[in-house]
Amino acid sequence: MIIDDQQYDVIIVGTGAGGGTLACKLAPTGKKILILERGDFMPLEEQNRSDVDVFKRERYHAPEQWYDTAGEPFSPQMNYAVGGNTKIYGAALLRMRERDFERVEHQTGVSLEWCLKYADFEPYYTEAERLYKVHGTLGGDPTEPGHSREYPYEAINQEQEIEEIMVAIATQNLHPACLPLGLTRQDDDPTNDSEVSGIAPALTHSNVTLKTEARVVALHTDPSGQMVKAVETQIGNQTYLFFAYIVVLSCGAVNSAALLLQSANEQHPCGLANSSDLVGRNLMKSLLTAVVQLTNKTNSGDFPKTVYINDFYWGDTDFPYPMGHIYNTGGLLSDIIFAEAPPLLSILAKYMPDFGLKQLATRSIGWWIQTEDLPDLNNRVRIDHNKLYIDYTPNNLEAHDRLVYRWIEVLKTLEKDLGGFQRGTHLRGEVPIQVMANQCGTCRFGNDRTTSVLNPNCRTHDVDNLYVVDSSFFPSNASVSPALTVIANALRVGDHLIERLM
């Protein structure tokens, strides 16, 4: 084992939406920062690409096995690279709604109240939208929360086919809105991510060091158990110990929890920072269904996702409980990402097995239907004999099914109004457990150490210099994707850490 002789002010583990953003926030302080990333830099040609060969080779499966509740192994669709899963996400950056931060009754359970409210996050949402160059337009969505500023960039132009659909949706007393997207405005790499907006700017500062292909395997505390003393890391065939005043985990909700559990010691026998027995519990991942309409006339197959509908976010006339969020998939030739590929391509290939990707893409319009799942102690990450288990049973299913069927009814009306569609043909596919998109909740934050893992600043209640800054902190899920909230929270925690370090 190699003992690194450097003493860092901050070690950040992970470079995704949380870690990359936090690194950017802290870099100008001049404090000595070490960033540890399990993967390496991704070649540009592998980022956010839609070539069907990518999916056939399953390029974005992590090089490891996890196990489901039944003990069956699977390869998670995760990305270990500089930028984390933001290298392969869809860049839809929406704010959570104001009511998402409150206690909300669902048909089969409750979304928990957050210890902070929308007003606490609003300035950081605004900062996050500037940092990630979000393109959007306010107005149109009845659930849109208050913004202190307009989006920093105008929404991108709609393709003609999508514009026609938006107009038709609006005639049904619905409110289609422009999907806010994080873009770089660069033709060669249009999608913004935490490498572009976080790590790259951070590395312009001489006080910041990035080590890639560096897998953190354990955190070691001092004898009191109240401070992390060393970060044990494997780089190649060598094991290193790195030391810092503050340690921040940003490995994703599954891997941050797993690392805490794997770091159990005499002072923390159930896992580091786990006196509440909540580390790894309450794992949430949005309920996602793809619905594809087949068309008689061809489209370009090459257009981004740009439209969302939230009219059913808080329910419908005959269902007074939250239902969720709907948005278009974008063209299969340009805008589909790894998490979206399996259900979309599988249902299309099943229906038209002799068609190639281009034929499928140019004869279909896809929609994503997304509903929040609810916190459940039994949905969890656990370690058993050095194996990582994902115990997960979906819940809130009726709300999601109602939203799917409600949207299909809308599509049937669209088909009558617009023409060009194969009437009544709506192919449906659910996202499997292997897709860990929108994972959150495994180290929830709160004021009470018996019911939460982290305090409101995302510091662990049990260990004074240990923070978790990724989607682990969510007490509840939301029907919009968590990425922008993770980014905003990293900026918020960054302000706290700057104050602590100075």
Coordinates of C-alpha atoms in Angstrom, one line a residue:
M1 CA 0.0 0.0 0.0
I2 CA 1.3 3.4 -1.0
I3 CA 0.8 6.3 1.5
D4 CA 0.3 9.5 -0.4
D5 CA 2.3 12.3 1.4
Q6 CA -0.1 15.0 0.2
Q7 CA -2.6 16.5 2.6
Y8 CA -5.7 17.7 0.7
D9 CA -8.3 20.1 1.9
V10 CA -11.0 18.3 0.0
I11 CA -11.3 14.9 -1.7
I12 CA -14.2 14.5 -4.1
V13 CA -15.1 10.9 -5.1
G14 CA -16.9 10.9 -8.4
T15 CA -17.3 13.4 -11.3
G16 CA -21.0 13.2 -12.1
A17 CA -23.6 15.9 -11.7
G18 CA -22.8 16.3 -8.0
G19 CA -19.1 15.8 -7.9
G20 CA -18.2 17.6 -11.1
T21 CA -20.3 20.7 -10.2
L22 CA -18.9 20.8 -6.7
A23 CA -15.4 20.7 -8.0
C24 CA -16.1 23.7 -10.2
K25 CA -17.6 25.6 -7.3
L26 CA -14.7 24.9 -5.0
A27 CA -11.8 25.3 -7.5
P28 CA -11.5 29.1 -7.3
T29 CA -11.0 29.0 -3.5
G30 CA -7.4 28.0 -4.0
K31 CA -7.9 25.0 -1.6
K32 CA -6.1 21.8 -2.4
I33 CA -8.6 19.5 -4.1
L34 CA -8.2 15.9 -5.2
I35 CA -10.9 14.4 -7.5
L36 CA -11.0 10.6 -7.8
E37 CA -12.8 9.1 -10.7
R38 CA -13.3 5.4 -11.2
G39 CA -13.4 5.7 -15.0
D40 CA -11.4 7.6 -17.6
F41 CA -12.2 10.3 -20.2
M42 CA -14.8 9.1 -22.8
P43 CA -13.9 9.4 -26.4
L44 CA -16.2 11.9 -28.1
E45 CA -17.6 9.3 -30.5
E46 CA -18.9 7.2 -27.5
Q47 CA -20.8 10.0 -25.9
N48 CA -24.6 10.3 -26.2
R49 CA -24.6 8.4 -29.4
S50 CA -27.6 6.6 -30.9
D51 CA -26.0 4.1 -33.3
V52 CA -27.8 0.9 -33.0
D53 CA -24.5 -1.0 -32.8
V54 CA -23.8 0.8 -29.5
F55 CA -26.9 -0.8 -28.0
K56 CA -26.3 -4.3 -29.5
R57 CA -22.8 -4.2 -27.9
E58 CA -24.3 -2.8 -24.7
R59 CA -21.4 -0.4 -24.4
Y60 CA -22.9 1.4 -21.4
H61 CA -23.1 -1.5 -19.1
A62 CA -20.8 -1.2 -16.1
P63 CA -17.9 -3.7 -16.0
E64 CA -19.4 -5.5 -12.9
Q65 CA -22.3 -7.6 -11.7
W66 CA -25.0 -6.6 -9.3
Y67 CA -27.7 -8.9 -8.0
D68 CA -31.4 -8.5 -7.8
T69 CA -33.8 -9.5 -5.0
A70 CA -33.9 -13.0 -6.3
G71 CA -30.1 -13.2 -6.3
E72 CA -29.9 -13.2 -10.1
P73 CA -26.9 -11.3 -11.5
F74 CA -27.2 -8.4 -13.9
S75 CA -25.0 -5.8 -15.4
P76 CA -26.2 -2.3 -14.5
Q77 CA -26.5 0.4 -17.2
M78 CA -24.1 2.8 -15.5
N79 CA -21.3 4.9 -16.8
Y80 CA -17.9 5.1 -15.1
A81 CA -16.1 8.0 -16.8
V82 CA -15.2 11.6 -16.2
G83 CA -18.6 13.2 -16.1
G84 CA -20.3 10.1 -14.9
N85 CA -23.8 9.4 -16.2
T86 CA -24.1 13.0 -17.4
K87 CA -22.0 11.8 -20.4
I88 CA -24.8 9.7 -21.5
Y89 CA -27.9 11.4 -20.2
G90 CA -30.6 13.3 -22.1
A91 CA -29.7 16.7 -20.7
A92 CA -33.3 17.5 -19.8
L93 CA -32.8 19.9 -16.8
L94 CA -36.1 20.6 -15.1
R95 CA -36.7 22.1 -11.6
M96 CA -38.7 20.1 -9.1
R97 CA -42.1 21.7 -8.5
E98 CA -42.7 23.7 -5.4
R99 CA -45.1 21.0 -4.0
D100 CA -42.5 18.3 -4.6
F101 CA -40.7 19.6 -1.5
E102 CA -43.8 19.2 0.6
R103 CA -45.5 16.1 2.1
V104 CA -47.7 14.8 -0.7
E105 CA -50.4 12.1 -0.4
H106 CA -50.4 9.4 -3.1
Q107 CA -52.9 6.6 -3.6
T108 CA -50.6 4.1 -2.0
G109 CA -48.2 6.1 0.2
V110 CA -46.6 9.4 0.9
S111 CA -43.8 11.6 -0.5
L112 CA -41.9 12.9 2.4
E113 CA -41.5 16.6 3.2
W114 CA -38.0 18.0 2.7
C115 CA -36.2 19.8 5.4
L116 CA -35.5 22.6 2.9
K117 CA -38.1 24.1 0.5
Y118 CA -38.1 25.3 -3.1
A119 CA -37.2 28.8 -2.0
D120 CA -34.0 27.4 -0.6
F121 CA -33.1 25.8 -3.9
E122 CA -34.3 28.5 -6.2
P123 CA -31.2 30.7 -6.4
Y124 CA -29.1 27.6 -6.9
Y125 CA -31.4 26.4 -9.7
T126 CA -30.8 29.7 -11.4
E127 CA -27.0 29.3 -10.9
A128 CA -27.2 25.8 -12.2
E129 CA -29.1 26.8 -15.3
R130 CA -26.4 29.4 -16.1
L131 CA -23.6 27.0 -15.5
Y132 CA -25.1 24.2 -17.6
K133 CA -26.3 26.7 -20.3
V134 CA -29.9 25.6 -20.1
H135 CA -32.1 26.5 -23.1
G136 CA -35.7 27.0 -22.3
T137 CA -38.8 29.2 -22.3
L138 CA -40.9 30.1 -19.4
G139 CA -44.7 29.9 -19.7
G140 CA -47.1 27.2 -20.9
D141 CA -46.7 24.7 -18.1
P142 CA -49.2 25.2 -15.3
T143 CA -46.9 23.5 -12.8
E144 CA -43.9 25.6 -13.5
P145 CA -42.4 27.0 -10.2
G146 CA -41.4 30.6 -9.8
H147 CA -38.1 31.7 -11.5
S148 CA -36.1 34.7 -10.3
R149 CA -34.6 34.9 -13.8
E150 CA -35.5 33.8 -17.3
Y151 CA -33.6 30.8 -18.7
P152 CA -30.1 32.0 -19.9
Y153 CA -30.7 30.7 -23.4
E154 CA -33.8 30.6 -25.6
A155 CA -35.4 27.2 -26.3
I156 CA -34.1 25.5 -29.4
N157 CA -36.4 25.5 -32.5
Q158 CA -39.0 22.7 -32.9
E159 CA -38.9 20.4 -35.8
Q160 CA -42.0 20.8 -38.0
E161 CA -43.4 17.4 -37.1
I162 CA -43.1 18.2 -33.4
E163 CA -44.5 21.7 -33.8
E164 CA -47.6 20.3 -35.4
I165 CA -48.0 17.8 -32.6
M166 CA -47.6 20.6 -30.0
V167 CA -50.4 22.6 -31.7
A168 CA -52.7 19.6 -31.8
I169 CA -52.0 18.8 -28.1
A170 CA -52.9 22.4 -27.1
T171 CA -56.3 22.0 -28.8
Q172 CA -57.2 19.3 -26.2
N173 CA -57.1 21.8 -23.4
L174 CA -53.6 20.7 -22.5
H175 CA -50.4 22.8 -22.1
P176 CA -47.4 21.4 -24.0
A177 CA -44.2 23.3 -23.0
C178 CA -40.6 23.5 -24.2
L179 CA -38.3 21.1 -22.5
P180 CA -35.4 22.8 -20.9
L181 CA -32.1 21.3 -22.2
G182 CA -28.5 21.8 -21.1
L183 CA -26.5 22.4 -24.3
T184 CA -23.1 23.7 -25.2
R185 CA -24.1 25.3 -28.5
Q186 CA -21.1 23.5 -30.1
D187 CA -21.9 21.6 -33.2
D188 CA -19.5 18.7 -32.5
D189 CA -20.7 18.0 -29.0
P190 CA -24.0 19.7 -28.3
T191 CA -24.9 18.1 -25.0
N192 CA -23.7 19.7 -21.8
D193 CA -22.5 17.6 -19.0
S194 CA -20.5 17.7 -15.8
E195 CA -17.2 17.2 -17.5
V196 CA -17.8 20.2 -19.8
S197 CA -19.3 22.5 -17.1
G198 CA -17.7 21.1 -14.0
I199 CA -14.5 19.2 -14.3
A200 CA -12.9 21.0 -17.3
P201 CA -13.2 24.5 -15.6
A202 CA -12.0 23.1 -12.3
L203 CA -8.9 21.7 -13.9
T204 CA -7.9 25.1 -15.1
H205 CA -6.9 25.8 -11.5
S206 CA -3.5 24.6 -10.4
N207 CA -4.9 23.6 -6.9
V208 CA -7.1 20.9 -8.4
T209 CA -5.8 17.3 -9.2
L210 CA -7.8 14.7 -11.0
K211 CA -6.9 11.0 -10.9
T212 CA -8.8 8.7 -13.3
E213 CA -9.2 5.0 -13.2
A214 CA -9.1 5.4 -9.4
R215 CA -11.6 3.2 -7.6
V216 CA -12.3 4.1 -4.0
V217 CA -12.8 0.8 -2.1
A218 CA -13.1 2.0 1.6
L219 CA -13.1 5.0 3.9
H220 CA -11.1 4.7 7.1
T221 CA -11.9 6.7 10.2
D222 CA -9.8 7.8 13.1
P223 CA -10.1 5.8 16.4
S224 CA -13.0 7.9 17.5
G225 CA -15.0 7.1 14.4
Q226 CA -16.0 10.7 14.1
M227 CA -13.6 11.7 11.2
V228 CA -12.6 10.1 8.0
K229 CA -8.9 9.8 8.2
A230 CA -8.0 8.1 4.8
V231 CA -9.5 7.2 1.5
E232 CA -8.4 3.8 0.2
T233 CA -8.1 3.8 -3.5
Q234 CA -7.1 1.2 -6.2
I235 CA -5.2 2.7 -9.2
G236 CA -4.1 0.0 -11.5
N237 CA -2.5 -2.8 -9.5
Q238 CA -1.6 -0.4 -6.6
T239 CA -3.5 0.6 -3.5
Y240 CA -3.2 4.1 -2.2
L241 CA -4.2 6.0 0.9
F242 CA -5.2 9.7 0.4
F243 CA -5.8 12.1 3.2
A244 CA -8.0 15.2 3.4
Y245 CA -9.7 17.5 5.9
I246 CA -13.1 17.0 4.1
V247 CA -14.2 14.0 2.1
V248 CA -17.2 14.2 -0.3
L249 CA -18.9 11.2 -1.9
S250 CA -20.6 11.7 -5.2
C251 CA -20.7 8.2 -6.7
G252 CA -24.4 8.0 -7.3
A253 CA -27.2 6.9 -5.0
V254 CA -26.3 3.2 -5.3
N255 CA -22.5 3.4 -5.2
S256 CA -22.2 6.1 -2.5
A257 CA -24.4 3.9 -0.2
A258 CA -22.4 0.8 -1.1
L259 CA -19.2 2.5 -0.2
L260 CA -20.5 3.6 3.2
L261 CA -21.7 0.0 3.8
Q262 CA -18.4 -1.5 2.7
S263 CA -16.5 0.9 5.1
A264 CA -17.9 -0.7 8.3
N265 CA -15.5 -0.7 11.2
E266 CA -15.6 -1.2 14.9
Q267 CA -17.1 2.2 15.6
H268 CA -19.6 1.8 12.7
P269 CA -20.4 -1.9 12.6
C270 CA -23.4 -1.5 10.3
G271 CA -21.6 0.7 7.8
L272 CA -20.1 4.2 8.0
A273 CA -22.5 6.9 9.1
N274 CA -25.3 4.3 9.5
S275 CA -26.4 4.7 13.1
S276 CA -29.9 5.3 11.7
D277 CA -29.8 2.0 9.7
L278 CA -31.0 4.1 6.7
V279 CA -27.8 3.9 4.5
G280 CA -28.9 2.2 1.3
R281 CA -32.6 2.2 2.2
N282 CA -35.4 4.0 0.4
L283 CA -33.8 3.5 -3.0
M284 CA -36.0 5.1 -5.6
K285 CA -35.8 5.1 -9.4
S286 CA -38.5 6.6 -11.5
L287 CA -41.2 4.5 -13.1
L288 CA -40.6 4.8 -16.9
T289 CA -42.6 3.6 -19.8
A290 CA -41.9 4.2 -23.5
V291 CA -44.9 4.6 -25.8
V292 CA -44.3 4.6 -29.5
Q293 CA -46.7 5.7 -32.3
L294 CA -46.1 4.3 -35.7
T295 CA -46.6 6.6 -38.6
N296 CA -47.5 6.1 -42.2
K297 CA -45.5 9.1 -43.4
T298 CA -41.8 9.3 -42.7
N299 CA -40.0 11.9 -40.6
S300 CA -36.4 12.8 -40.4
G301 CA -35.7 10.6 -37.4
D302 CA -33.1 13.2 -36.4
F303 CA -34.6 15.7 -33.9
P304 CA -34.1 16.3 -30.2
K305 CA -36.5 15.9 -27.4
T306 CA -38.1 19.3 -27.0
V307 CA -41.7 18.9 -25.6
Y308 CA -43.1 18.0 -22.2
I309 CA -46.6 17.9 -20.7
N310 CA -47.3 18.2 -17.0
D311 CA -51.1 18.6 -17.1
F312 CA -51.4 15.3 -15.2
Y313 CA -48.5 15.9 -12.8
W314 CA -50.8 16.3 -9.8
G315 CA -53.6 14.1 -11.1
D316 CA -56.6 14.1 -13.3
T317 CA -60.3 14.7 -13.0
D318 CA -61.0 11.1 -12.0
F319 CA -57.8 10.4 -10.1
P320 CA -56.9 13.0 -7.4
Y321 CA -53.3 11.8 -6.9
P322 CA -50.1 12.7 -8.6
M323 CA -49.6 10.9 -11.9
G324 CA -46.4 12.3 -13.5
H325 CA -44.5 13.8 -16.4
I326 CA -44.6 13.2 -20.2
Y327 CA -42.0 14.2 -22.8
N328 CA -41.1 13.2 -26.3
T329 CA -38.1 10.9 -26.9
G330 CA -36.5 12.7 -29.8
G331 CA -35.5 11.0 -33.0
L332 CA -34.0 7.6 -32.7
L333 CA -31.2 8.5 -35.1
S334 CA -30.0 11.5 -33.0
D335 CA -31.3 11.9 -29.6
I336 CA -31.9 8.5 -28.0
I337 CA -29.6 7.7 -25.1
F338 CA -28.5 4.5 -23.4
A339 CA -31.2 4.4 -20.7
E340 CA -33.9 4.8 -23.4
A341 CA -32.7 2.3 -25.9
P342 CA -33.7 -1.1 -24.5
P343 CA -37.5 -0.6 -24.3
L344 CA -37.8 1.6 -27.4
L345 CA -35.7 -0.6 -29.7
S346 CA -37.0 -3.8 -28.4
I347 CA -40.6 -3.0 -28.9
L348 CA -40.0 -1.5 -32.3
A349 CA -37.9 -4.5 -33.4
K350 CA -40.6 -6.9 -32.1
Y351 CA -43.3 -5.2 -34.1
M352 CA -41.2 -4.7 -37.2
P353 CA -38.4 -7.3 -37.0
D354 CA -37.2 -6.9 -40.6
F355 CA -36.8 -3.1 -40.4
G356 CA -33.4 -1.5 -39.8
L357 CA -32.9 1.3 -37.4
K358 CA -33.3 4.1 -40.0
Q359 CA -36.7 2.6 -41.1
L360 CA -37.9 2.3 -37.5
A361 CA -36.7 5.8 -36.6
T362 CA -38.3 7.6 -39.5
R363 CA -41.7 5.9 -39.1
S364 CA -42.2 6.5 -35.4
I365 CA -42.8 9.1 -32.7
G366 CA -41.8 8.2 -29.2
W367 CA -42.9 9.4 -25.8
W368 CA -41.6 8.9 -22.3
I369 CA -44.0 8.6 -19.4
Q370 CA -42.4 9.1 -16.0
T371 CA -43.9 8.8 -12.5
E372 CA -42.2 9.0 -9.1
D373 CA -41.9 6.0 -7.0
L374 CA -42.3 6.3 -3.3
P375 CA -39.7 5.7 -0.5
D376 CA -39.8 2.2 0.9
L377 CA -37.4 0.9 3.6
N378 CA -37.3 -2.5 1.8
N379 CA -36.1 -1.0 -1.5
R380 CA -32.5 -0.8 -0.8
V381 CA -28.8 -1.3 -1.6
R382 CA -27.1 -3.9 0.5
I383 CA -23.8 -5.7 0.6
D384 CA -23.6 -9.4 1.3
H385 CA -20.4 -11.4 1.0
N386 CA -18.9 -8.6 -1.0
K387 CA -21.8 -8.7 -3.5
L388 CA -23.9 -5.6 -4.2
Y389 CA -27.6 -6.4 -4.1
I390 CA -30.4 -4.2 -5.4
D391 CA -33.6 -5.1 -3.6
Y392 CA -36.3 -3.2 -5.5
T393 CA -40.0 -3.7 -6.0
P394 CA -41.7 -0.9 -7.9
N395 CA -44.6 0.9 -6.3
N396 CA -47.1 3.6 -7.1
L397 CA -48.0 1.5 -10.2
E398 CA -51.6 2.4 -10.6
A399 CA -50.8 6.1 -10.9
H400 CA -48.2 5.3 -13.6
D401 CA -50.6 3.0 -15.5
R402 CA -53.3 5.6 -15.4
L403 CA -50.9 8.1 -16.9
V404 CA -49.9 5.7 -19.6
Y405 CA -53.5 5.0 -20.6
R406 CA -54.5 8.6 -20.3
W407 CA -51.7 9.6 -22.7
I408 CA -52.6 6.9 -25.1
E409 CA -56.1 8.4 -25.2
V410 CA -54.6 11.8 -26.0
L411 CA -52.6 10.2 -28.8
K412 CA -55.7 8.6 -30.3
T413 CA -57.2 12.0 -30.6
L414 CA -54.0 13.4 -32.1
E415 CA -54.1 10.7 -34.7
K416 CA -57.6 11.7 -35.8
D417 CA -56.7 15.4 -35.9
L418 CA -53.3 15.1 -37.6
G419 CA -53.5 12.0 -39.8
G420 CA -50.5 10.1 -40.9
F421 CA -50.5 7.7 -38.0
Q422 CA -51.3 4.0 -37.9
R423 CA -54.5 4.3 -35.9
G424 CA -54.6 2.7 -32.5
T425 CA -51.0 1.4 -32.8
H426 CA -49.3 2.3 -29.5
L427 CA -46.3 0.1 -28.6
R428 CA -45.4 0.1 -25.0
G429 CA -42.2 -1.0 -23.1
E430 CA -41.1 -0.6 -19.5
V431 CA -37.6 0.1 -18.3
P432 CA -36.0 -2.9 -16.6
I433 CA -34.1 -2.9 -13.3
Q434 CA -30.8 -2.9 -15.1
V435 CA -31.4 0.7 -16.1
M436 CA -30.6 2.8 -13.0
A437 CA -31.8 6.1 -14.4
N438 CA -32.9 8.7 -11.8
Q439 CA -31.7 6.6 -8.9
C440 CA -32.0 8.5 -5.6
G441 CA -32.8 8.4 -1.9
T442 CA -30.3 6.0 -0.2
C443 CA -28.8 8.6 2.2
R444 CA -31.7 11.0 2.8
F445 CA -31.1 14.3 4.5
G446 CA -33.0 15.8 7.4
N447 CA -32.8 17.4 10.8
D448 CA -33.4 14.3 12.8
R449 CA -30.4 11.9 12.9
T450 CA -32.7 9.0 13.7
T451 CA -34.7 9.4 10.5
S452 CA -32.0 10.6 8.2
V453 CA -28.3 9.9 7.2
L454 CA -27.3 13.5 6.3
N455 CA -28.0 16.9 7.9
P456 CA -29.4 19.7 5.8
N457 CA -25.9 20.6 4.5
C458 CA -25.5 17.0 3.3
R459 CA -22.9 16.2 6.0
T460 CA -23.3 12.8 7.6
H461 CA -24.8 13.0 11.1
D462 CA -22.2 10.5 12.4
V463 CA -19.0 11.6 10.8
D464 CA -18.0 15.3 11.0
N465 CA -16.0 15.6 7.8
L466 CA -17.9 13.3 5.5
Y467 CA -20.5 14.7 2.9
V468 CA -22.6 13.0 0.3
V469 CA -23.4 15.2 -2.7
D470 CA -25.3 13.3 -5.3
S471 CA -29.0 12.1 -5.6
S472 CA -28.6 10.0 -2.4
F473 CA -29.9 13.0 -0.3
F474 CA -33.4 13.0 -1.7
P475 CA -36.1 12.2 0.9
S476 CA -38.6 11.6 -1.9
N477 CA -38.5 11.3 -5.6
A478 CA -40.3 13.5 -8.1
S479 CA -41.8 12.9 -11.6
V480 CA -39.2 15.2 -13.2
S481 CA -35.7 14.0 -13.6
P482 CA -33.3 14.7 -10.7
A483 CA -30.3 16.0 -12.5
L484 CA -30.8 19.8 -12.1
T485 CA -31.7 19.4 -8.5
V486 CA -28.5 17.4 -7.9
I487 CA -26.5 20.2 -9.7
A488 CA -28.3 22.9 -7.7
N489 CA -27.7 21.1 -4.4
A490 CA -24.0 20.7 -5.2
L491 CA -23.7 24.5 -5.7
R492 CA -25.6 25.0 -2.4
V493 CA -23.4 22.6 -0.4
G494 CA -20.4 24.2 -2.2
D495 CA -21.3 27.5 -0.5
H496 CA -21.4 25.8 2.9
L497 CA -18.0 24.1 2.3
I498 CA -16.4 27.4 1.2
E499 CA -17.5 28.9 4.4
R500 CA -16.2 26.0 6.4
L501 CA -12.9 25.9 4.6
M502 CA -12.2 29.6 4.9

